[in-house]
Amino acid sequence: MAMNEVERLSTDVLIIGGGVAGMMAAVAALRSGITPMLLTKGTYASGSSSMARGGHSVAIGHSSADDNPELFFEDTITGGFGLNNRRLAMLMCTESIDRTLELDAWGLGLARLADGTYDQKMGAFPHRHARLVHCGRLMGKPLMNALSRKTKGAGVAPMDHVMLVDLLRHEDRVVGAWGFRYREGTPVVVHARATVLTTGGAPQLHALNDSPPTITGDGYAMAWRAGAELIDMEFIDYQMITAAPAKLAGYPPHSSGFLNEGGYLLNRDGERFMARYDPERMERSTRSMLNRAVAMELFEGRGTEHNAVRIDIRHVFEHANSGASADIIKTFRNGGVDLSRDFLEVTSCPHTYLGGVRIDEWGRSTVPGLYVGGEAAGGIHGANRLGGAALIDSYVFGFRAGMAAALECKATPSVADDRGDWQSGVAALASWSERSGGDSPEEWRNAVQALVVESVGLVRRADRLQHALARLDALEARFADVGVRGETARDRFDCLRLSLETRNLVQVARMLATAALQREESRGGHCRLDFPERDDARFLGNFVLWNEGGSVKHALRPVPGLDAAEPPPGAVTAALAA
């Protein structure tokens, strides 16, 4: 299966990823005077953002004149269990207002009241005010449509179905990326003065998840291999996903919306088990505590026959069926589950990765030339994410990363086309594409996912984590034995993509297990059975990870404060430009 001739490209700013953060980076680059090149592994627009449900949180004060970004910031730090980068959190809470107003002006279609103010709904603790703005129904499609129209209308011509395999690094700087068009088998090499990673999280580490299948931790793994530091990789925002019936298993049920509307969580005995974990707030507890409670109920044997718990909205059905949940309710009714009289069976799965590449407030990583935004970046949310904050994180830091990349690349010399040792990478890709026989890539992916669920899931313990780390080395070594299969060239190149994604997942799993083993406490989205209490005396800090000779090294560092980073030249002018 011969590969095609190498496609050689160059640009000022390369954006990797076509979700909300990538599109916001493109808008900011354009506003800063640079037309970026955007490559995405999926179909533009793509990514987990397309699955957005209820809306996003913003302290615009339309629901309550007493609300403001400072209160939102305080709630964010409380919700993050003290581990949030203070500067990043403050910027998210403040600048999300401008980003919201712009998005709505581009056609998002946020719901408004008769007086013209936004209709804002209440989120779970620790939100003190109603902050959730919404589109009346599901938000993913109108959001992606608005941003796609904006970027394409401004001249961005995205390249779809390109998997970037690795970043190009010359001396101490990232100078682009290389990969291949996996539908045609064409290697692609892009040299860039600045590169922005907006590749999302790694939900495919778990077989059951609520994200598109192409979100496989590529950005984390590429950045780690390129020498960038990562942060908070032990923290995952879990969300409840449909467990039964089989034809609906894996469907994201908008569980936060159901619980915020008054639904109950029940175990197999019909007990409202949140009384055992947070008797004051019950189902209005933090997202991390709700999912930890679900995991403990299942771990201790109080789950249903489908290893799930139940959500009961019968007593608030009419209220739930009048808003954003109505489309979800209709989907379940079509699948044979009538929530006016039936229970919804759910279990926990990864929804958002809270860690990621360590950035400053302009999306700069610790490697020059590499910028990061959205879920690929870490440090904003700490140990737990507030409801409605994933999108505003992508709005704010996708935008900032794109702006800084565009402004700072203007002072960066162009990159010679032999830089970054792409030749050896492309040669290796061609060699991998010729493999025949060998292990099944699907079986390899399944083995990785099974290990992660068993040993690095929501409920953790030292012996399980150590077992995972020992097994991951052997699983990564299987990459050399995985075959490339398929009846057509397109099938075989897609099979190669699957294998490269799984290699990335193994490396992300190693980072996750390493950080989780070192954090000998329970905090937010990290639960240790052998260390069940929060321990501020030892662990009020962030674990930072980096690559040293192929090994994951780690250090606990103090939580960053409110100190501002040096802005790129012209940032104020670019931010204000229409």
XYZ file of C-alpha atoms in Angstrom:
578
model
C 0.000 0.000 0.000
C 2.236 2.786 -1.265
C 1.707 6.287 0.073
C 1.297 9.253 -2.227
C 3.870 11.968 -2.779
C 4.408 14.259 0.212
C 2.255 17.407 0.281
C 4.415 20.335 1.421
C 2.770 23.417 2.963
C 3.863 26.504 4.866
C 1.955 29.136 6.811
C 2.369 31.820 9.422
C -0.056 30.203 11.903
C -1.062 26.537 11.880
C -4.160 25.633 13.912
C -4.635 21.929 14.673
C -8.258 21.139 15.520
C -11.625 22.241 14.151
C -13.780 22.589 17.259
C -14.785 25.732 19.131
C -11.276 26.512 20.436
C -9.755 26.093 16.972
C -12.367 28.284 15.345
C -11.971 30.963 18.023
C -8.196 30.825 17.468
C -8.828 31.372 13.764
C -11.069 34.389 14.466
C -8.405 35.928 16.718
C -5.618 35.306 14.204
C -7.669 37.005 11.496
C -8.343 39.917 13.802
C -4.590 40.184 14.362
C -3.853 40.410 10.645
C -2.970 36.775 9.864
C -5.019 34.254 7.865
C -4.240 30.901 9.533
C -4.120 27.421 8.068
C -6.500 25.103 9.943
C -6.245 21.296 9.803
C -8.719 18.987 11.498
C -8.900 15.218 11.825
C -12.670 15.263 11.475
C -15.049 17.169 9.222
C -15.039 20.925 9.769
C -16.539 21.998 12.132
C -15.884 19.097 14.468
C -14.805 18.067 17.957
C -16.511 17.558 21.288
C -17.990 21.058 21.129
C -20.512 19.764 18.605
C -22.001 17.670 21.436
C -22.707 20.702 23.654
C -26.030 20.350 25.451
C -27.537 22.930 27.758
C -25.433 26.032 27.149
C -22.562 27.883 28.801
C -22.138 29.884 31.976
C -21.422 33.603 31.949
C -21.654 36.174 34.757
C -23.371 38.803 32.643
C -25.827 39.638 35.433
C -29.082 39.357 33.486
C -30.579 36.903 35.968
C -29.384 38.861 38.988
C -27.931 42.352 39.220
C -25.786 41.092 42.091
C -23.810 38.703 39.881
C -20.447 39.685 38.400
C -17.208 38.075 37.161
C -15.561 38.402 40.570
C -18.261 36.228 42.176
C -17.989 33.783 39.276
C -14.229 33.655 39.894
C -14.759 32.885 43.581
C -17.198 30.102 42.691
C -14.725 28.733 40.146
C -11.944 28.504 42.744
C -14.315 26.875 45.233
C -15.471 24.436 42.558
C -11.880 23.679 41.517
C -10.936 22.767 45.099
C -8.268 25.476 45.170
C -6.064 24.194 42.344
C -7.085 26.592 39.545
C -4.467 28.874 38.031
C -5.878 32.125 39.437
C -4.977 34.294 36.463
C -6.488 31.889 33.936
C -9.658 31.458 35.985
C -10.148 35.219 36.356
C -9.701 35.797 32.633
C -12.193 33.039 31.810
C -14.813 34.530 34.132
C -14.251 38.072 32.816
C -13.678 37.713 29.080
C -16.427 35.138 28.593
C -18.858 38.069 28.559
C -17.311 39.657 25.455
C -16.963 36.285 23.739
C -20.633 35.502 24.467
C -21.837 38.808 23.035
C -19.731 38.311 19.911
C -20.935 34.755 19.360
C -24.532 35.839 19.673
C -23.905 38.645 17.191
C -22.548 36.006 14.768
C -25.837 34.108 14.908
C -25.653 31.801 17.932
C -29.269 32.628 18.814
C -29.211 32.720 22.618
C -32.656 32.733 24.245
C -33.823 36.112 25.487
C -36.595 37.325 27.759
C -39.237 39.855 26.758
C -37.062 42.755 27.945
C -34.181 41.658 25.697
C -31.960 40.259 28.430
C -30.635 36.712 28.250
C -32.611 33.924 29.860
C -30.159 32.438 32.385
C -30.670 29.166 34.232
C -29.275 27.936 37.530
C -26.406 25.467 37.526
C -25.301 23.108 40.262
C -23.233 24.124 43.288
C -21.093 26.208 43.686
C -22.805 28.561 41.205
C -24.452 31.205 43.423
C -26.423 32.777 40.594
C -28.200 31.619 37.458
C -25.514 31.938 34.763
C -26.351 29.394 32.078
C -27.250 31.018 28.763
C -28.783 28.696 26.194
C -30.448 28.397 22.793
C -33.721 26.947 24.056
C -32.732 23.519 22.714
C -29.391 21.770 22.309
C -26.507 24.187 21.802
C -23.896 22.231 19.831
C -25.332 22.637 16.346
C -26.119 26.401 16.433
C -22.736 27.095 18.041
C -20.781 25.185 15.408
C -22.847 26.689 12.599
C -22.265 30.242 13.846
C -18.513 29.800 14.131
C -18.209 27.900 10.859
C -20.001 30.684 9.007
C -17.835 33.309 10.694
C -14.503 31.646 9.917
C -15.282 30.494 6.391
C -16.804 33.866 5.568
C -13.545 35.515 6.669
C -11.444 33.368 4.362
C -10.383 30.369 6.448
C -10.254 27.284 4.198
C -10.000 24.292 6.563
C -8.378 21.015 5.525
C -10.481 18.058 6.709
C -9.500 14.486 7.525
C -5.826 15.139 8.250
C -4.258 13.352 11.209
C -1.216 15.190 12.493
C 1.177 12.582 13.858
C 3.822 14.789 15.474
C 4.956 18.348 15.924
C 8.060 19.542 14.098
C 10.740 20.831 16.450
C 13.914 22.631 15.446
C 16.393 23.405 18.212
C 14.175 24.705 21.054
C 11.141 25.691 18.980
C 8.052 24.063 17.454
C 8.041 24.878 13.737
C 4.910 23.094 12.490
C 3.617 19.526 12.287
C 3.477 16.513 9.987
C 0.892 13.803 9.432
C -1.220 12.385 6.634
C -4.538 12.555 4.850
C -5.909 9.262 6.084
C -8.544 8.908 3.368
C -6.004 9.103 0.519
C -2.708 8.128 2.127
C -0.976 11.432 1.397
C 1.730 12.554 3.850
C 1.354 16.226 4.819
C 4.160 18.427 6.167
C 3.308 21.935 7.389
C 6.002 24.399 8.438
C 4.690 27.303 10.506
C 6.039 30.247 12.433
C 3.510 29.456 15.183
C 1.394 26.369 15.911
C -1.843 26.290 17.937
C -3.069 22.992 19.410
C -6.845 22.798 19.923
C -7.233 19.024 19.757
C -9.527 18.434 22.750
C -9.195 15.724 25.396
C -8.810 11.947 25.431
C -12.310 10.483 26.034
C -11.534 7.417 23.905
C -9.424 6.092 26.790
C -12.786 4.747 27.933
C -14.881 2.547 25.652
C -18.014 4.276 26.956
C -17.842 8.043 26.471
C -19.927 10.899 25.119
C -17.544 12.374 22.549
C -16.809 11.873 18.838
C -14.540 8.869 18.142
C -11.704 10.994 16.754
C -10.923 12.711 20.087
C -7.986 10.553 21.193
C -5.558 12.688 23.190
C -3.407 13.487 20.145
C -2.534 16.995 21.340
C -1.447 15.842 24.798
C 0.792 13.132 23.357
C 2.277 15.310 20.595
C 3.017 18.150 23.025
C 4.598 15.745 25.538
C 6.813 14.204 22.860
C 7.820 17.721 21.753
C 8.962 18.618 25.280
C 6.027 20.679 26.564
C 4.928 20.440 30.184
C 1.466 19.165 31.093
C -0.490 19.848 34.264
C -3.334 18.334 36.341
C -3.597 15.193 34.212
C -5.086 13.209 37.120
C -8.291 15.256 37.050
C -11.169 14.287 34.782
C -14.653 15.776 34.730
C -16.904 12.726 34.691
C -20.461 12.878 33.427
C -23.306 10.415 33.492
C -24.005 8.560 30.268
C -26.788 6.190 29.272
C -26.118 2.577 30.279
C -29.345 0.879 29.131
C -31.218 -0.148 27.051
C -28.496 -1.443 24.729
C -29.614 0.585 21.701
C -29.229 3.820 23.712
C -26.065 2.849 25.608
C -23.449 5.572 25.257
C -25.966 8.298 24.448
C -25.240 11.504 26.434
C -28.483 12.069 28.363
C -27.946 15.657 29.606
C -27.929 14.331 33.168
C -26.810 17.670 34.653
C -29.902 19.287 33.188
C -32.204 16.595 34.586
C -30.678 16.896 38.062
C -30.694 20.702 38.017
C -34.394 20.522 37.123
C -35.078 18.483 40.270
C -34.390 14.876 39.280
C -33.350 12.241 41.845
C -30.446 9.789 41.755
C -31.468 6.317 42.934
C -29.523 3.080 43.402
C -30.961 -0.359 42.659
C -32.790 -0.317 46.021
C -34.567 2.939 45.200
C -32.457 4.869 47.750
C -31.538 8.507 47.094
C -27.912 7.713 47.771
C -26.612 11.291 47.644
C -27.749 11.526 51.255
C -24.703 9.391 52.027
C -22.246 11.692 50.242
C -23.620 15.246 50.385
C -26.771 15.309 52.558
C -27.079 19.092 52.385
C -26.992 19.564 48.615
C -28.034 16.068 47.502
C -28.340 16.016 43.677
C -27.301 19.680 43.489
C -23.791 18.803 44.652
C -20.664 19.409 42.591
C -20.289 17.430 39.393
C -17.219 15.655 40.788
C -19.036 14.567 43.959
C -22.082 13.349 42.040
C -19.970 11.140 39.817
C -17.798 9.954 42.685
C -20.984 8.913 44.476
C -22.171 7.012 41.395
C -18.808 5.254 41.148
C -18.876 4.269 44.824
C -22.423 2.915 44.578
C -21.335 0.714 41.681
C -18.044 -0.254 43.327
C -19.865 -1.345 46.499
C -22.465 -3.372 44.597
C -25.552 -1.180 44.738
C -25.875 -0.743 40.969
C -28.569 -2.143 38.696
C -28.154 -5.263 36.577
C -26.607 -2.998 33.927
C -23.989 -1.730 36.437
C -25.761 1.610 36.547
C -27.809 3.908 38.773
C -31.135 5.529 37.957
C -32.294 9.092 37.375
C -35.943 9.718 38.255
C -37.603 12.815 36.757
C -41.201 11.612 36.929
C -42.080 14.193 39.589
C -40.639 17.076 37.512
C -41.337 15.692 34.053
C -43.470 18.564 32.779
C -40.884 21.127 33.857
C -38.019 19.150 32.325
C -39.907 18.651 29.096
C -40.400 22.378 28.561
C -36.762 23.395 27.973
C -33.435 22.191 26.618
C -34.127 18.646 27.846
C -37.163 18.215 25.597
C -35.133 16.929 22.643
C -33.369 14.421 24.903
C -36.688 13.234 26.314
C -38.003 12.747 22.778
C -34.941 10.682 21.834
C -35.480 8.383 24.801
C -39.183 8.019 24.053
C -38.300 6.981 20.501
C -35.895 4.442 22.007
C -38.579 2.915 24.234
C -37.904 4.814 27.477
C -40.741 7.123 28.519
C -39.255 9.357 31.227
C -42.715 10.436 32.373
C -43.024 6.955 33.903
C -39.663 5.157 33.441
C -36.268 5.541 35.058
C -33.172 6.541 33.109
C -30.198 4.215 33.744
C -26.830 5.960 33.732
C -23.195 5.342 34.616
C -20.195 7.676 34.775
C -17.748 8.268 31.940
C -15.134 10.921 31.081
C -16.775 14.079 29.807
C -13.995 16.688 29.930
C -10.295 16.370 30.700
C -9.372 19.070 33.197
C -5.622 18.773 32.775
C -3.614 19.390 29.654
C -0.687 21.327 28.266
C 0.510 23.952 30.739
C -0.140 27.456 29.389
C 0.130 31.053 30.414
C -2.719 33.502 29.900
C -1.878 33.893 26.182
C -1.991 30.187 25.491
C 1.806 29.928 25.338
C 3.120 26.476 26.229
C 6.550 25.924 27.769
C 7.994 25.321 24.269
C 8.421 28.421 22.067
C 6.243 28.431 18.994
C 3.572 26.181 20.515
C 0.261 27.654 21.722
C -2.667 25.714 23.173
C -6.348 26.425 23.774
C -9.538 24.665 24.829
C -9.575 21.227 26.409
C -6.039 20.536 25.173
C -4.833 23.128 27.717
C -4.736 22.618 31.479
C -4.742 24.684 34.646
C -8.010 26.607 34.303
C -10.426 24.364 36.186
C -8.299 22.807 38.907
C -9.712 19.589 40.338
C -13.317 20.014 39.176
C -15.088 21.960 36.448
C -18.172 24.067 37.049
C -21.180 23.343 34.875
C -21.184 25.427 31.703
C -17.468 26.297 31.920
C -16.052 23.988 29.230
C -17.273 26.159 26.362
C -16.196 29.481 27.847
C -12.736 28.013 28.503
C -12.541 27.263 24.758
C -13.946 30.675 23.805
C -11.479 32.625 25.923
C -8.251 30.646 25.576
C -8.809 29.502 22.016
C -9.149 33.197 21.173
C -6.147 34.258 23.241
C -3.921 31.491 21.858
C -4.818 32.417 18.276
C -4.173 36.095 18.924
C -0.803 35.555 20.584
C 0.308 33.107 17.892
C -0.579 35.580 15.139
C 0.958 38.626 16.791
C 4.153 36.933 17.921
C 4.763 35.080 14.653
C 5.230 38.417 12.915
C 8.595 38.761 14.671
C 9.577 35.138 13.950
C 11.681 34.290 10.886
C 10.195 31.958 8.306
C 11.075 28.294 8.736
C 13.282 26.426 6.262
C 11.512 23.418 4.784
C 14.121 20.915 5.964
C 13.634 21.781 9.616
C 12.027 19.434 12.138
C 13.287 16.063 10.865
C 10.030 15.377 9.073
C 11.761 13.127 6.580
C 12.351 10.347 9.099
C 8.769 10.650 10.334
C 7.303 10.326 6.863
C 9.618 7.383 6.127
C 8.404 5.665 9.291
C 4.792 6.339 8.306
C 5.366 4.726 4.923
C 6.931 1.710 6.615
C 4.016 1.368 9.045
C 1.530 1.540 6.171
C 3.093 -1.564 4.591
C 2.486 -3.832 7.580
C 0.349 -6.887 6.997
C -1.055 -9.475 9.384
C -0.147 -8.830 13.000
C -2.414 -7.879 15.869
C -5.820 -6.349 15.286
C -5.797 -2.576 15.946
C -9.342 -2.855 17.336
C -8.267 -5.528 19.810
C -5.300 -3.399 20.843
C -7.555 -0.377 21.437
C -9.977 -2.541 23.434
C -7.136 -3.839 25.637
C -5.983 -0.294 26.412
C -9.510 0.848 27.256
C -10.158 -2.189 29.452
C -6.992 -1.539 31.463
C -7.850 2.123 31.964
C -11.408 1.387 33.101
C -10.207 -1.311 35.471
C -7.189 0.447 36.989
C -7.272 4.204 36.242
C -10.994 4.934 36.436
C -12.841 7.238 38.779
C -12.188 5.067 41.858
C -8.420 4.589 42.226
C -5.956 2.812 44.499
C -2.153 2.525 44.524
C -1.989 -1.149 43.582
C -4.343 -0.608 40.629
C -2.369 2.390 39.386
C 0.928 0.535 39.703
C -0.572 -2.396 37.802
C -1.672 -0.013 35.048
C 1.763 1.576 34.728
C 3.403 -1.836 34.463
C 0.938 -3.020 31.817
C 1.066 0.176 29.749
C 4.693 -0.413 28.802
C 3.775 -3.787 27.317
C 0.708 -2.349 25.605
C 2.717 0.433 24.000
C 5.239 -2.105 22.716
C 2.399 -3.822 20.832
C 2.398 -0.910 18.363
C 5.245 -2.658 16.560
C 3.082 -5.755 16.025
C -0.225 -4.171 15.024
C -1.125 -4.855 11.421
C -2.728 -2.612 8.819
C -5.902 -4.215 7.472
C -8.666 -3.493 5.028
C -9.887 -4.391 1.557
C -9.260 -0.937 0.098
C -6.427 1.558 0.420
C -8.777 3.931 2.213
C -9.647 1.245 4.780
C -5.977 0.491 5.365
C -4.949 4.104 5.852
C -7.849 4.548 8.252
C -6.640 1.461 10.100
C -3.201 3.083 10.384
C -4.849 6.178 11.858
C -6.548 3.997 14.473
C -3.215 2.511 15.518
C -1.499 5.895 15.787
C -4.388 7.187 17.894
C -4.105 4.212 20.237
C -0.393 4.857 20.687
C -1.308 8.389 21.769
C -3.931 7.026 24.172
C -1.363 4.747 25.810
C 0.946 7.703 26.417
C -1.890 9.805 27.841
C -2.914 6.902 30.099
C 0.645 6.765 31.433
C 0.526 10.482 32.272
C -2.857 10.058 33.934
C -1.757 7.058 36.019
C 1.538 8.713 37.008
C -0.140 11.853 38.325
C -2.936 9.872 40.011
C -0.399 7.667 41.816
C 1.507 10.673 43.122
C -1.576 12.498 44.430
C -2.174 10.586 47.654
C -5.479 12.251 48.508
C -9.004 12.583 47.128
C -9.918 15.933 45.591
C -12.493 16.864 42.961
C -12.358 14.535 39.982
C -9.651 12.364 41.601
C -10.736 9.727 44.142
C -8.262 7.454 45.989
C -9.767 4.614 48.040
C -6.521 4.396 50.007
C -6.405 8.174 50.631
C -10.088 9.183 50.889
C -9.586 12.666 52.396
C -8.436 15.960 50.924
C -4.918 16.846 52.149
C -4.081 20.528 51.693
C -0.969 20.235 53.854
C 0.700 17.982 51.277
C -1.129 18.462 47.997
C -2.373 22.038 47.615
C -0.471 22.317 44.348
C -0.375 21.120 40.758
C 1.469 18.073 39.456
C 3.434 19.072 36.361
C 4.588 16.336 33.969
C 7.232 16.305 31.228
C 9.077 13.947 28.932
C 12.599 12.945 29.875
C 14.081 10.313 27.626
C 10.673 8.785 26.973
C 9.754 8.605 30.673
C 7.060 10.658 32.405
C 8.720 12.875 35.015
C 6.716 14.809 37.593
C 6.932 17.562 40.199
C 4.440 19.205 42.552
C 4.446 22.979 42.094
C 2.599 25.824 43.836
C -0.724 26.951 42.379
C -0.103 30.003 40.130
C -1.531 33.297 41.346
C -2.927 36.377 39.635
C 0.335 37.717 38.177
C -0.059 38.742 34.547
C 2.150 37.489 31.739
C 3.738 39.835 29.200
C 1.170 40.418 26.432
C 2.134 40.053 22.782
C 2.740 43.347 20.944
C -0.466 44.871 19.641
C -2.771 42.660 21.733
C -5.061 45.472 22.860
C -5.562 46.743 19.310
C -6.235 43.250 17.992
C -8.720 42.446 20.765
C -10.761 45.550 20.007
C -10.736 45.171 16.220
C -14.091 44.151 14.753
